[in-house]
Short mmCIF file of C-alpha atoms and ligand atoms in Angstrom, two decimals:
data_model
loop_
_atom_site.label_atom_id
_atom_site.label_comp_id
_atom_site.label_asym_id
_atom_site.label_seq_id
_atom_site.Cartn_x
_atom_site.Cartn_y
_atom_site.Cartn_z
CA MET S 1454 85.91 107.85 75.75
CA GLU S 1455 83.52 106.83 78.50
CA ALA S 1456 80.72 108.95 77.04
CA LEU S 1457 80.84 107.13 73.71
CA LYS S 1458 78.15 104.54 74.47
CA ASP S 1459 75.68 107.28 75.45
CA THR S 1460 76.67 109.25 72.35
CA ILE S 1461 75.95 106.27 70.12
CA LEU S 1462 72.66 105.61 71.94
CA GLU S 1463 71.65 109.23 71.32
CA LEU S 1464 72.65 108.92 67.67
CA ILE S 1465 70.60 105.72 67.24
CA THR S 1466 67.56 107.24 68.96
CA GLU S 1467 67.73 110.41 66.86
CA THR S 1468 68.15 108.44 63.62
CA SER S 1469 65.27 106.09 64.37
CA THR S 1470 62.75 108.64 65.63
CA ASN S 1471 63.51 112.01 64.06
CA LEU S 1472 63.74 112.37 60.29
CA SER S 1473 66.43 114.87 59.31
CA PRO S 1474 65.30 118.31 58.06
CA ASP S 1475 66.54 117.80 54.47
CA VAL S 1476 64.44 114.65 54.13
CA ARG S 1477 61.41 116.26 55.77
CA ALA S 1478 61.68 119.18 53.36
CA ALA S 1479 61.69 116.81 50.38
CA ILE S 1480 58.58 115.04 51.69
CA ARG S 1481 56.88 118.38 52.43
CA LYS S 1482 57.54 119.49 48.85
CA ALA S 1483 56.08 116.24 47.51
CA LYS S 1484 52.99 116.73 49.64
CA GLN S 1485 52.53 120.29 48.35
CA GLN S 1486 52.90 119.10 44.74
CA GLU S 1487 50.47 116.18 45.05
CA ASP S 1488 46.97 116.52 43.60
CA ALA S 1489 44.50 117.01 46.44
CA GLY S 1490 41.99 114.26 47.11
CA THR S 1491 44.14 111.51 45.61
CA ARG S 1492 45.31 108.31 47.25
CA ALA S 1493 48.90 109.58 47.01
CA ALA S 1494 47.84 112.75 48.82
CA LEU S 1495 46.25 110.61 51.55
CA ALA S 1496 49.47 108.61 51.83
CA LEU S 1497 51.64 111.73 52.06
CA SER S 1498 49.36 113.23 54.71
CA THR S 1499 49.60 110.07 56.77
CA ILE S 1500 53.38 109.96 56.32
CA THR S 1501 53.70 113.58 57.42
CA ASP S 1502 51.57 112.93 60.48
CA ASN S 1503 53.59 109.83 61.26
CA ILE S 1504 56.88 111.75 61.15
CA ALA S 1505 55.52 114.28 63.63
CA MET S 1506 54.18 111.52 65.91
CA ALA S 1507 57.51 109.67 65.91
CA GLU S 1508 59.37 112.82 66.92
CA GLU S 1509 56.83 113.58 69.64
CA ASN S 1510 56.75 109.98 70.97
CA VAL S 1511 60.53 109.48 70.51
CA SER S 1512 59.53 106.20 68.93
CA PRO S 1513 60.54 104.56 65.60
CA ILE S 1514 59.33 106.33 62.46
CA CYS S 1515 59.05 102.90 60.87
CA GLN S 1516 58.89 99.61 62.76
CA ASP S 1517 61.63 98.23 60.55
CA THR S 1518 64.72 99.93 61.90
CA GLY S 1519 66.76 98.01 59.37
CA MET S 1520 70.37 96.85 59.47
CA PRO S 1521 72.18 99.41 61.67
CA THR S 1522 75.14 100.48 59.52
CA PHE S 1523 77.87 102.73 60.93
CA LYS S 1524 80.48 104.50 58.79
CA ILE S 1525 83.23 105.89 61.01
CA LYS S 1526 86.30 108.04 60.37
CA VAL S 1527 88.85 108.00 63.14
CA PRO S 1528 92.11 109.86 63.80
CA VAL S 1529 95.23 107.68 64.08
CA GLY S 1530 95.46 106.12 67.51
CA VAL S 1531 91.78 105.79 68.35
CA ASN S 1532 91.00 102.35 69.80
CA GLN S 1533 88.51 100.77 67.38
CA LEU S 1534 88.05 97.74 69.62
CA GLU S 1535 86.80 100.00 72.42
CA MET S 1536 84.56 101.84 69.95
CA THR S 1537 83.02 98.60 68.70
CA LYS S 1538 82.26 97.55 72.27
CA ALA S 1539 80.53 100.87 72.95
CA ILE S 1540 78.55 100.65 69.70
CA LYS S 1541 77.32 97.14 70.46
CA ALA S 1542 76.33 98.13 74.00
CA ALA S 1543 74.38 101.09 72.62
CA VAL S 1544 72.63 98.89 70.03
CA VAL S 1545 71.55 96.47 72.77
CA GLU S 1546 70.28 99.36 74.91
CA ALA S 1547 68.41 100.93 72.00
CA THR S 1548 66.74 97.58 71.33
CA LYS S 1549 65.78 97.20 75.00
CA THR S 1550 64.18 100.66 75.01
CA GLY S 1551 62.24 100.13 71.77
CA LYS S 1552 64.23 102.55 69.57
CA LEU S 1553 65.35 99.61 67.42
CA ARG S 1554 63.37 96.51 66.51
CA PRO S 1555 65.24 93.25 67.22
CA ASN S 1556 66.25 92.59 63.61
CA SER S 1557 69.23 90.25 63.85
CA VAL S 1558 68.18 86.82 62.54
CA ASP S 1559 70.42 83.77 62.19
CA SER S 1560 70.23 83.05 58.45
CA LEU S 1561 70.49 79.28 58.98
CA THR S 1562 68.26 78.70 62.03
CA GLY S 1563 65.87 81.66 61.67
CA GLU S 1564 66.46 82.48 65.31
CA ASN S 1565 66.23 86.16 66.24
CA SER S 1566 69.01 87.11 68.68
CA GLY S 1567 66.60 89.52 70.40
CA ASP S 1568 69.25 92.20 71.00
CA ASN S 1569 70.18 93.20 67.42
CA LEU S 1570 73.62 91.62 67.72
CA GLY S 1571 74.82 88.76 65.56
CA GLU S 1572 77.43 87.61 63.06
CA GLY S 1573 78.20 90.74 61.02
CA VAL S 1574 75.49 92.77 62.80
CA PRO S 1575 75.63 95.75 63.37
CA VAL S 1576 77.66 96.71 60.29
CA ILE S 1577 80.63 98.92 61.25
CA HIS S 1578 83.07 100.36 58.69
CA TYR S 1579 86.17 102.19 59.97
CA GLU S 1580 88.61 104.34 58.06
CA GLN S 1581 91.40 106.60 59.29
CA TRP S 1582 91.65 110.28 58.45
CA ASP S 1583 93.87 113.19 59.30
CA LYS S 1584 91.38 115.25 61.35
CA ASP S 1585 91.52 115.17 65.15
CA GLU S 1586 87.87 114.32 65.60
CA ILE S 1587 85.75 111.19 65.05
CA ASP S 1588 83.02 111.31 62.36
CA ILE S 1589 80.23 108.76 62.96
CA ARG S 1590 77.39 108.29 60.48
CA LEU S 1591 74.54 105.86 60.88
CA ILE S 1592 71.93 104.69 58.38
CA LEU S 1593 68.90 102.61 59.36
CA LYS S 1594 67.77 101.17 56.02
CA GLY S 1595 64.87 98.77 56.22
CA GLY S 1596 64.54 95.43 54.49
CA GLY S 1597 61.71 96.37 52.15
CA CYS S 1598 63.70 99.07 50.41
CA GLU S 1599 66.93 97.06 50.61
CA ASN S 1600 65.09 94.34 48.69
CA LYS S 1601 64.53 96.87 45.88
CA ASN S 1602 68.25 97.58 45.47
CA ILE S 1603 69.35 96.40 42.04
CA GLN S 1604 72.63 95.93 40.16
CA TYR S 1605 72.95 96.07 36.36
CA SER S 1606 75.80 94.60 34.34
CA LEU S 1607 76.22 96.55 31.10
CA PRO S 1608 75.45 96.03 28.30
CA CYS S 1609 71.97 94.69 28.97
CA GLU S 1610 68.39 94.76 27.64
CA LEU S 1611 65.87 96.61 29.82
CA GLU S 1612 62.08 96.24 29.61
CA GLY S 1613 60.56 99.33 28.05
CA LEU S 1614 63.97 100.87 27.34
CA GLY S 1615 65.70 98.35 25.08
CA ARG S 1616 69.48 98.10 25.00
CA ALA S 1617 71.55 99.85 27.66
CA GLY S 1618 75.14 100.22 26.46
CA ARG S 1619 78.40 100.76 28.29
CA ASP S 1620 78.09 104.55 28.31
CA LEU S 1621 76.39 107.42 30.13
CA ASP S 1622 73.16 106.80 28.24
CA GLY S 1623 73.18 103.17 29.27
CA ILE S 1624 73.66 104.30 32.86
CA ARG S 1625 70.73 106.70 32.42
CA LYS S 1626 68.50 103.85 31.35
CA CYS S 1627 69.54 101.66 34.28
CA ILE S 1628 68.72 104.39 36.79
CA LEU S 1629 65.29 105.05 35.29
CA HIS S 1630 64.62 101.32 35.24
CA SER S 1631 65.68 101.00 38.89
CA VAL S 1632 62.89 103.42 39.85
CA TYR S 1633 60.36 101.56 37.68
CA GLN S 1634 61.21 98.10 39.08
CA ALA S 1635 60.79 99.28 42.68
CA GLN S 1636 57.17 100.35 42.03
CA GLY S 1637 55.69 101.18 45.44
CA GLN S 1638 57.09 98.12 47.20
CA GLY S 1639 60.04 99.91 48.78
CA CYS S 1640 57.68 102.58 50.19
CA SER S 1641 57.97 105.20 47.46
CA ALA S 1642 58.51 108.03 47.16
CA GLY S 1643 62.13 107.03 47.55
CA PHE S 1644 65.71 108.22 47.39
CA ILE S 1645 68.35 106.41 45.35
CA GLY S 1646 72.10 106.17 45.71
CA VAL S 1647 73.86 105.03 42.52
CA GLY S 1648 77.34 103.50 42.24
CA ILE S 1649 78.91 103.31 38.76
CA GLY S 1650 81.80 100.89 38.33
CA GLY S 1651 83.67 98.87 40.94
CA ASP S 1652 82.95 95.18 41.37
CA ARG S 1653 79.71 93.65 42.63
CA THR S 1654 80.61 94.49 46.22
CA THR S 1655 82.25 97.90 45.94
CA GLY S 1656 79.66 99.05 43.42
CA TYR S 1657 76.90 98.51 45.97
CA GLU S 1658 79.03 100.05 48.74
CA LEU S 1659 79.52 103.16 46.59
CA ALA S 1660 75.78 103.33 45.95
CA LYS S 1661 74.97 103.14 49.66
CA LYS S 1662 77.65 105.72 50.46
CA GLN S 1663 75.80 108.22 48.22
CA LEU S 1664 72.92 108.04 50.69
CA PHE S 1665 75.04 109.94 53.20
CA ARG S 1666 75.08 113.01 50.93
CA LYS S 1667 72.65 115.82 51.75
CA VAL S 1668 69.43 115.87 49.73
CA ASN S 1669 70.14 119.34 48.27
CA ASP S 1670 73.88 119.10 47.68
CA THR S 1671 75.46 119.34 44.20
CA ASN S 1672 77.56 116.58 42.71
CA PRO S 1673 81.15 117.84 42.34
CA ASN S 1674 81.38 115.93 39.03
CA PRO S 1675 79.52 118.10 36.46
CA GLU S 1676 78.66 115.12 34.22
CA LEU S 1677 77.09 113.27 37.16
CA ALA S 1678 75.40 116.45 38.37
CA LYS S 1679 73.77 116.73 34.96
CA LEU S 1680 72.66 113.10 35.11
CA GLU S 1681 71.23 113.58 38.62
CA ASP S 1682 69.25 116.60 37.41
CA TYR S 1683 67.98 114.65 34.41
CA ILE S 1684 66.82 111.76 36.62
CA MET S 1685 65.06 114.12 39.04
CA GLU S 1686 63.33 115.84 36.13
CA ASN S 1687 62.14 112.63 34.50
CA ALA S 1688 61.74 109.75 36.97
CA ASN S 1689 58.56 111.30 38.36
CA LYS S 1690 57.01 111.15 34.87
CA LEU S 1691 56.60 107.41 35.50
CA SER S 1692 53.75 108.43 37.86
CA ILE S 1693 54.27 105.46 40.15
CA GLY S 1694 53.62 107.85 43.00
CA THR S 1695 53.70 107.49 46.77
CA MET S 1696 53.12 103.88 47.87
CA GLY S 1697 52.77 102.99 44.16
CA PHE S 1698 49.27 104.47 44.20
CA GLY S 1699 50.00 106.61 41.13
CA GLY S 1700 50.77 110.29 41.59
CA ASN S 1701 53.20 113.11 40.98
CA THR S 1702 56.18 112.14 43.12
CA THR S 1703 57.94 108.80 42.90
CA LEU S 1704 61.53 109.89 43.50
CA LEU S 1705 62.69 112.37 46.12
CA GLY S 1706 66.44 112.26 45.48
CA CYS S 1707 69.12 110.77 43.25
CA LYS S 1708 72.80 110.80 44.19
CA ILE S 1709 75.37 109.24 41.86
CA GLY S 1710 78.99 108.26 42.46
CA SER S 1711 81.53 106.74 40.07
CA MET S 1712 84.69 104.66 40.51
CA HIS S 1713 87.08 102.73 38.28
CA ARG S 1714 86.23 99.21 37.13
CA ILE S 1715 88.04 96.37 35.39
CA PRO S 1716 87.58 95.99 31.61
CA ALA S 1717 85.29 92.95 31.78
CA SER S 1718 82.87 94.48 34.28
CA PHE S 1719 80.60 97.49 34.01
CA TYR S 1720 78.18 97.58 36.95
CA VAL S 1721 75.53 100.15 37.76
CA SER S 1722 74.44 99.55 41.36
CA VAL S 1723 71.38 101.22 42.88
CA ALA S 1724 70.63 101.44 46.62
CA TYR S 1725 66.93 102.25 46.91
CA ASN S 1726 65.89 104.00 50.14
CA CYS S 1727 62.25 104.51 51.18
CA TRP S 1728 60.74 107.84 52.19
CA ALA S 1729 61.73 106.89 55.77
CA PHE S 1730 65.25 107.89 54.88
CA ARG S 1731 66.87 107.58 58.28
CA ARG S 1732 70.50 108.63 58.33
CA GLN S 1733 72.20 110.89 60.84
CA GLY S 1734 75.75 111.71 61.93
CA VAL S 1735 77.84 113.34 64.60
CA THR S 1736 81.40 114.50 65.10
CA VAL S 1737 82.81 113.28 68.43
CA ASP S 1738 85.65 114.40 70.69
CA PRO S 1739 88.16 111.48 70.73
CA ALA S 1740 89.15 112.26 74.31
CA THR S 1741 85.69 112.28 75.91
CA GLY S 1742 83.45 110.50 73.39
CA LYS S 1743 81.05 113.43 73.61
CA ILE S 1744 79.17 114.90 70.63
CA LYS S 1745 80.72 118.02 69.12
CA GLU S 1746 78.29 118.58 66.27
CA TRP S 1747 75.25 117.02 64.54
CA LEU S 1748 75.77 116.57 60.81
CA TYR S 1749 72.21 116.38 59.42
CA LYS S 1750 70.38 118.83 61.64
CA ASP S 1751 69.61 122.36 60.45
CA GLU S 1752 69.51 125.32 62.75
CA GLN S 1753 65.88 126.20 62.12
CA PRO S 1754 63.46 123.59 63.53
CA ALA S 1755 61.18 121.91 60.98
CA PRO S 1756 57.86 123.74 60.61
CA GLN S 1757 55.32 122.41 63.10
CA VAL S 1758 52.95 119.86 61.59
CA THR S 1759 49.47 119.58 63.00
CA VAL S 1760 48.71 115.86 63.17
CA ASN S 1761 45.45 115.25 61.30
CA GLU S 1762 42.80 113.39 63.24
CA PRO S 1763 41.51 110.43 61.20
CA GLU S 1764 38.28 112.43 60.88
CA GLN S 1765 40.22 115.31 59.28
CA LEU S 1766 42.04 112.96 56.91
CA LYS S 1767 38.80 111.39 55.81
CA LYS S 1768 37.24 114.81 55.11
CA ASN S 1769 40.01 115.60 52.60
CA PHE S 1770 39.33 112.60 50.45
CA ASP S 1771 36.19 111.87 48.46
CA THR S 1772 36.57 108.11 48.57
CA ARG S 1773 33.90 105.69 49.76
CA GLU S 1774 34.54 104.62 53.33
CA VAL S 1775 33.42 101.26 54.66
CA VAL S 1776 33.61 100.39 58.35
CA LEU S 1777 34.15 96.68 59.00
CA THR S 1778 34.48 94.54 62.12
CA PRO S 1779 35.93 91.05 61.80
CA PRO S 1780 34.70 88.37 61.26
CA ILE S 1781 33.93 89.83 57.84
CA THR S 1782 31.38 88.16 55.54
CA GLU S 1783 31.89 87.25 51.90
CA GLU S 1784 29.05 89.60 51.00
CA GLN S 1785 30.79 92.53 52.70
CA VAL S 1786 33.99 91.71 50.84
CA ARG S 1787 32.37 91.37 47.45
CA ASP S 1788 30.73 94.77 47.98
CA LEU S 1789 34.20 96.40 48.17
CA LYS S 1790 36.05 97.76 45.12
CA VAL S 1791 39.48 99.19 44.41
CA GLY S 1792 39.74 102.72 45.84
CA ASP S 1793 37.44 102.21 48.81
CA VAL S 1794 38.88 103.09 52.21
CA VAL S 1795 38.19 100.40 54.78
CA ILE S 1796 38.12 101.36 58.46
CA LEU S 1797 38.66 98.31 60.66
CA ASN S 1798 37.53 98.00 64.25
CA GLY S 1799 38.15 94.75 66.12
CA LEU S 1800 40.64 91.88 66.23
CA ILE S 1801 43.32 91.42 63.57
CA HIS S 1802 46.37 89.12 63.52
CA THR S 1803 49.88 89.85 62.33
CA GLY S 1804 51.62 87.35 60.09
CA ARG S 1805 54.51 87.57 57.72
CA ASP S 1806 57.22 85.33 56.27
CA ALA S 1807 57.68 82.71 59.03
CA LEU S 1808 53.96 82.43 59.84
CA HIS S 1809 52.85 82.05 56.22
CA LYS S 1810 55.37 79.29 55.67
CA TYR S 1811 54.19 77.58 58.89
CA LEU S 1812 50.45 77.84 58.12
CA MET S 1813 50.91 76.07 54.80
CA ASP S 1814 51.39 72.79 56.65
CA HIS S 1815 49.89 73.46 60.07
CA ASN S 1816 46.72 74.69 61.68
CA SER S 1817 46.27 78.22 63.00
CA PRO S 1818 46.23 78.71 66.81
CA VAL S 1819 43.25 81.05 66.35
CA ASP S 1820 40.13 80.85 64.18
CA LEU S 1821 40.89 82.97 61.09
CA ASN S 1822 37.54 82.36 59.41
CA GLY S 1823 36.29 85.79 58.27
CA GLY S 1824 39.49 87.18 59.77
CA VAL S 1825 42.15 89.72 58.84
CA ILE S 1826 45.87 89.04 58.50
CA TYR S 1827 48.17 92.05 58.84
CA HIS S 1828 51.58 91.74 57.16
CA CYS S 1829 53.40 93.47 59.99
CA GLY S 1830 56.36 92.93 62.31
CA PRO S 1831 55.81 95.42 65.17
CA VAL S 1832 58.18 96.90 67.72
CA MET S 1833 56.87 95.61 71.05
CA LEU S 1834 57.86 96.39 74.63
CA LYS S 1835 56.55 95.11 77.96
CA ASP S 1836 55.29 97.82 80.29
CA LYS S 1837 55.98 97.85 84.05
CA ASP S 1838 53.05 95.45 84.66
CA GLY S 1839 54.40 92.98 82.12
CA ASN S 1840 51.79 93.80 79.47
CA TRP S 1841 52.80 94.09 75.83
CA GLU S 1842 52.81 97.61 74.38
CA VAL S 1843 52.93 98.33 70.64
CA LYS S 1844 55.67 100.91 69.94
CA ALA S 1845 55.52 100.85 66.13
CA ALA S 1846 53.39 98.81 63.74
CA GLY S 1847 53.44 99.69 60.04
CA PRO S 1848 52.98 97.16 57.19
CA THR S 1849 55.67 95.07 55.56
CA THR S 1850 56.01 94.35 51.83
CA SER S 1851 53.31 91.85 50.92
CA ILE S 1852 54.82 90.46 47.71
CA ARG S 1853 57.07 88.18 49.78
CA GLU S 1854 53.93 86.23 50.79
CA GLU S 1855 52.82 85.76 47.16
CA PRO S 1856 53.88 82.08 47.12
CA TYR S 1857 51.56 81.35 50.06
CA GLN S 1858 48.77 83.92 50.23
CA ALA S 1859 46.04 82.46 48.01
CA ASP S 1860 46.41 79.02 49.60
CA ILE S 1861 46.29 80.49 53.12
CA ILE S 1862 43.18 82.54 52.28
CA LYS S 1863 41.45 79.42 50.96
CA LYS S 1864 42.60 77.15 53.82
CA PHE S 1865 41.53 79.44 56.66
CA GLY S 1866 38.71 81.51 55.14
CA ILE S 1867 40.59 84.78 55.57
CA ARG S 1868 38.63 87.78 54.21
CA ALA S 1869 41.21 90.57 54.22
CA VAL S 1870 44.97 90.83 53.96
CA ILE S 1871 46.61 94.11 54.98
CA GLY S 1872 50.11 95.00 53.82
CA LYS S 1873 51.85 97.36 51.39
CA GLY S 1874 53.15 97.21 47.86
CA GLY S 1875 50.46 94.87 46.60
CA MET S 1876 50.49 91.22 45.55
CA GLY S 1877 50.60 89.27 42.30
CA ALA S 1878 48.36 87.39 39.91
CA LYS S 1879 48.02 84.23 42.03
CA THR S 1880 46.72 86.20 45.01
CA LEU S 1881 44.46 88.34 42.78
CA GLN S 1882 42.90 85.16 41.43
CA GLY S 1883 42.56 83.82 44.99
CA LEU S 1884 40.80 86.98 46.17
CA LYS S 1885 38.26 86.53 43.38
CA GLU S 1886 37.78 82.80 43.84
CA TYR S 1887 37.54 82.71 47.64
CA GLY S 1888 36.11 86.21 48.34
CA ALA S 1889 38.79 88.33 49.98
CA VAL S 1890 40.43 91.74 49.55
CA TYR S 1891 43.90 93.23 49.78
CA LEU S 1892 44.11 96.43 51.83
CA ASN S 1893 47.14 98.65 51.33
CA ALA S 1894 48.16 100.37 54.54
CA ILE S 1895 50.61 103.29 54.32
CA GLY S 1896 54.11 101.81 54.44
CA GLY S 1897 56.32 103.21 57.16
CA ALA S 1898 53.44 104.84 59.05
CA ALA S 1899 54.38 102.89 62.14
CA GLN S 1900 53.32 105.44 64.74
CA TYR S 1901 50.10 106.19 62.91
CA TYR S 1902 49.07 102.52 63.02
CA ALA S 1903 50.41 101.89 66.53
CA ASN S 1904 48.02 104.64 67.53
CA CYS S 1905 45.11 102.60 66.09
CA ILE S 1906 45.97 99.56 68.24
CA THR S 1907 44.00 99.64 71.48
CA GLY S 1908 45.20 96.34 72.91
CA VAL S 1909 47.37 93.24 72.54
CA GLU S 1910 45.18 90.20 73.14
CA GLY S 1911 47.99 87.67 72.98
CA VAL S 1912 50.77 86.32 70.85
CA ASP S 1913 51.65 82.97 69.30
CA PHE S 1914 54.94 81.72 67.89
CA MET S 1915 57.28 83.92 69.91
CA GLU S 1916 59.89 81.37 68.87
CA PHE S 1917 59.81 83.14 65.48
CA GLY S 1918 61.04 86.31 67.23
CA VAL S 1919 59.09 89.52 67.92
CA PRO S 1920 58.81 90.71 64.29
CA GLU S 1921 57.68 87.35 62.93
CA ALA S 1922 55.37 86.24 65.78
CA MET S 1923 51.56 86.12 65.38
CA TRP S 1924 50.32 89.11 67.42
CA HIS S 1925 46.57 89.31 68.12
CA LEU S 1926 45.78 93.04 68.08
CA ARG S 1927 42.59 94.93 68.83
CA VAL S 1928 42.35 97.94 66.50
CA LYS S 1929 40.13 101.01 66.24
CA ASN S 1930 39.88 103.32 63.20
CA PHE S 1931 42.53 101.30 61.36
CA ALA S 1932 42.32 102.77 57.83
CA ALA S 1933 43.65 101.10 54.69
CA ILE S 1934 42.84 101.35 50.98
CA VAL S 1935 41.37 98.52 48.87
CA THR S 1936 43.97 98.16 46.11
CA MET S 1937 43.06 94.59 45.07
CA ASP S 1938 39.39 93.56 45.23
CA ALA S 1939 37.40 90.34 44.86
CA HIS S 1940 36.51 91.17 41.25
CA GLY S 1941 39.97 90.81 39.69
CA ASN S 1942 40.87 94.51 39.94
CA SER S 1943 44.34 95.54 41.08
CA LEU S 1944 45.64 99.10 41.33
CA HIS S 1945 49.18 97.67 41.42
CA LYS S 1946 48.71 95.85 38.12
CA ASP S 1947 47.34 99.05 36.55
CA VAL S 1948 50.16 101.28 37.83
CA GLU S 1949 52.81 98.76 36.79
CA LYS S 1950 51.38 98.66 33.25
CA SER S 1951 50.95 102.43 32.93
CA SER S 1952 54.44 103.13 34.30
CA LEU S 1953 55.95 100.62 31.87
CA ASP S 1954 54.23 102.44 29.00
CA LYS S 1955 55.65 105.72 30.32
CA LEU S 1956 59.12 104.21 30.75
CA ALA S 1957 59.19 103.44 27.02
CA GLN S 1958 59.13 107.21 26.29
CA PHE S 1959 62.73 107.35 27.57
CA LYS S 1960 64.08 104.78 25.10
CA ALA S 1961 65.71 107.24 22.70
CA PRO S 1962 69.29 108.28 23.57
CA VAL S 1963 69.71 111.46 25.61
CA PHE S 1964 73.40 111.51 26.49
CA SER S 1965 75.62 110.90 23.47
O1 LMR K 419 60.29 94.48 58.00
C1 LMR K 419 59.35 95.33 58.01
O2 LMR K 419 58.61 95.53 58.99
C2 LMR K 419 59.08 96.15 56.80
C3 LMR K 419 60.11 96.04 55.70
O3 LMR K 419 61.06 97.09 55.82
C4 LMR K 419 59.43 96.17 54.38
O4 LMR K 419 59.43 97.29 53.82
O5 LMR K 419 58.89 95.16 53.91
S1 SF4 K 420 58.31 99.45 55.74
FE1 SF4 K 420 58.67 100.97 54.15
S2 SF4 K 420 59.35 102.74 55.32
FE2 SF4 K 420 59.64 100.98 56.63
S3 SF4 K 420 61.72 100.29 56.24
FE3 SF4 K 420 60.35 99.08 54.92
S4 SF4 K 420 60.44 100.22 53.03
FE4 SF4 K 420 61.16 101.65 54.59
#
């Protein structure tokens, strides 16, 4: 099987950079159904452009290439030890070439291994089957959507929906609630895999396994097929929309599986996947290790997408546009309101979990007064001259910084925070008190934003690892939407409230 390492490397590259046709079609449909001129339409246009750019650049669709998870079926006699060696070698190579972000972090020390290997990483599940070929499936599921997975233990009380019992209607309520609780934080519009039954572990495994089904397949269990149809007809009535901006499409797919459980437990487990639904598979010849067939590629190529120039994008949307260059003044910030599109030109600094924790008790290596913090963990490579190159640079989920953000804004005089998914009441109060804004970039649009970065002017805290370091980036035409302003307004708060009101319309039983 000497070709196996190259096969796995090709599979990883394809999964990370080229969204499969069934997922693209779902996103295309959402884009066609979105009301023109809305923020959700802007987000879907940017996402569509980003998908095309990733394919063209053979570079990660999203900077977070997730926890590489392989599900493998092997004929009797195949050497799994050899396979694991080849998989790990391919993962290291894919990381070196910028197709994967180094994502393997020691949970106790915080140290990033740098090559995507570590205890339990990558995840590799083997099972034997009676066919004489190897079936290898890979999913790259990022942390932001993984954090929106949820597991319900029935019976339970659900906000907006009331009691969820140990029956199909209780399951219905859990699934609707799982879409509501994700809001836009897991980069909606999303896909969900649902596992009914099992224990805490196997329930979640069943949920994630559903994500390997094709977007347009039909559930072989008629009762579950009916429930999937119901969810797809109704979840979008929550109007959470793309990125949680409000809008017509919140859910792009729902796949449900069921297994036996023990009498005391009744779990409903939901694996929430973002629009960057990256899963691919191949069948492989056990003798050579070569690819026989791709499993999620259609014959006809996806329709060509013309990548909108920022100018073109701006023309489609009648929102106020404000061009800003850091350092930004308090007056400029207080002039902004929710819905404005801010175009940034100049120096911004990345910072996420490790940096925010550090800055609470330490000084910043750079002057952040009037500055912009970008919640982002980029994919970075050094070019032949040893200069850093940004390969992918979309936003991470901002809510994780909620415990720190207001204090950091006050301490350093920061004027704008860029991220996705919004922040909470403490930050909203801080924006008002200290004069700052929250700018929602389009989650997952890693190529789109990498394209706006004209230079890397340095980096601090490399000891935090590439994703968590403080990168000093020069940007041009970096567009993001004001979704929390310095006057106490928050689009996220409004959408959460309106979607909760809408959720309540599904309280009455549907499935007896
Ligand atoms: O880790 C990241 O860069 C993004 C993450 O997947 C997130 O959605 O927050
Ligand atoms: S940033 Fe968004 S698109 Fe990327 S992995 Fe996280 S949830 Fe998915």
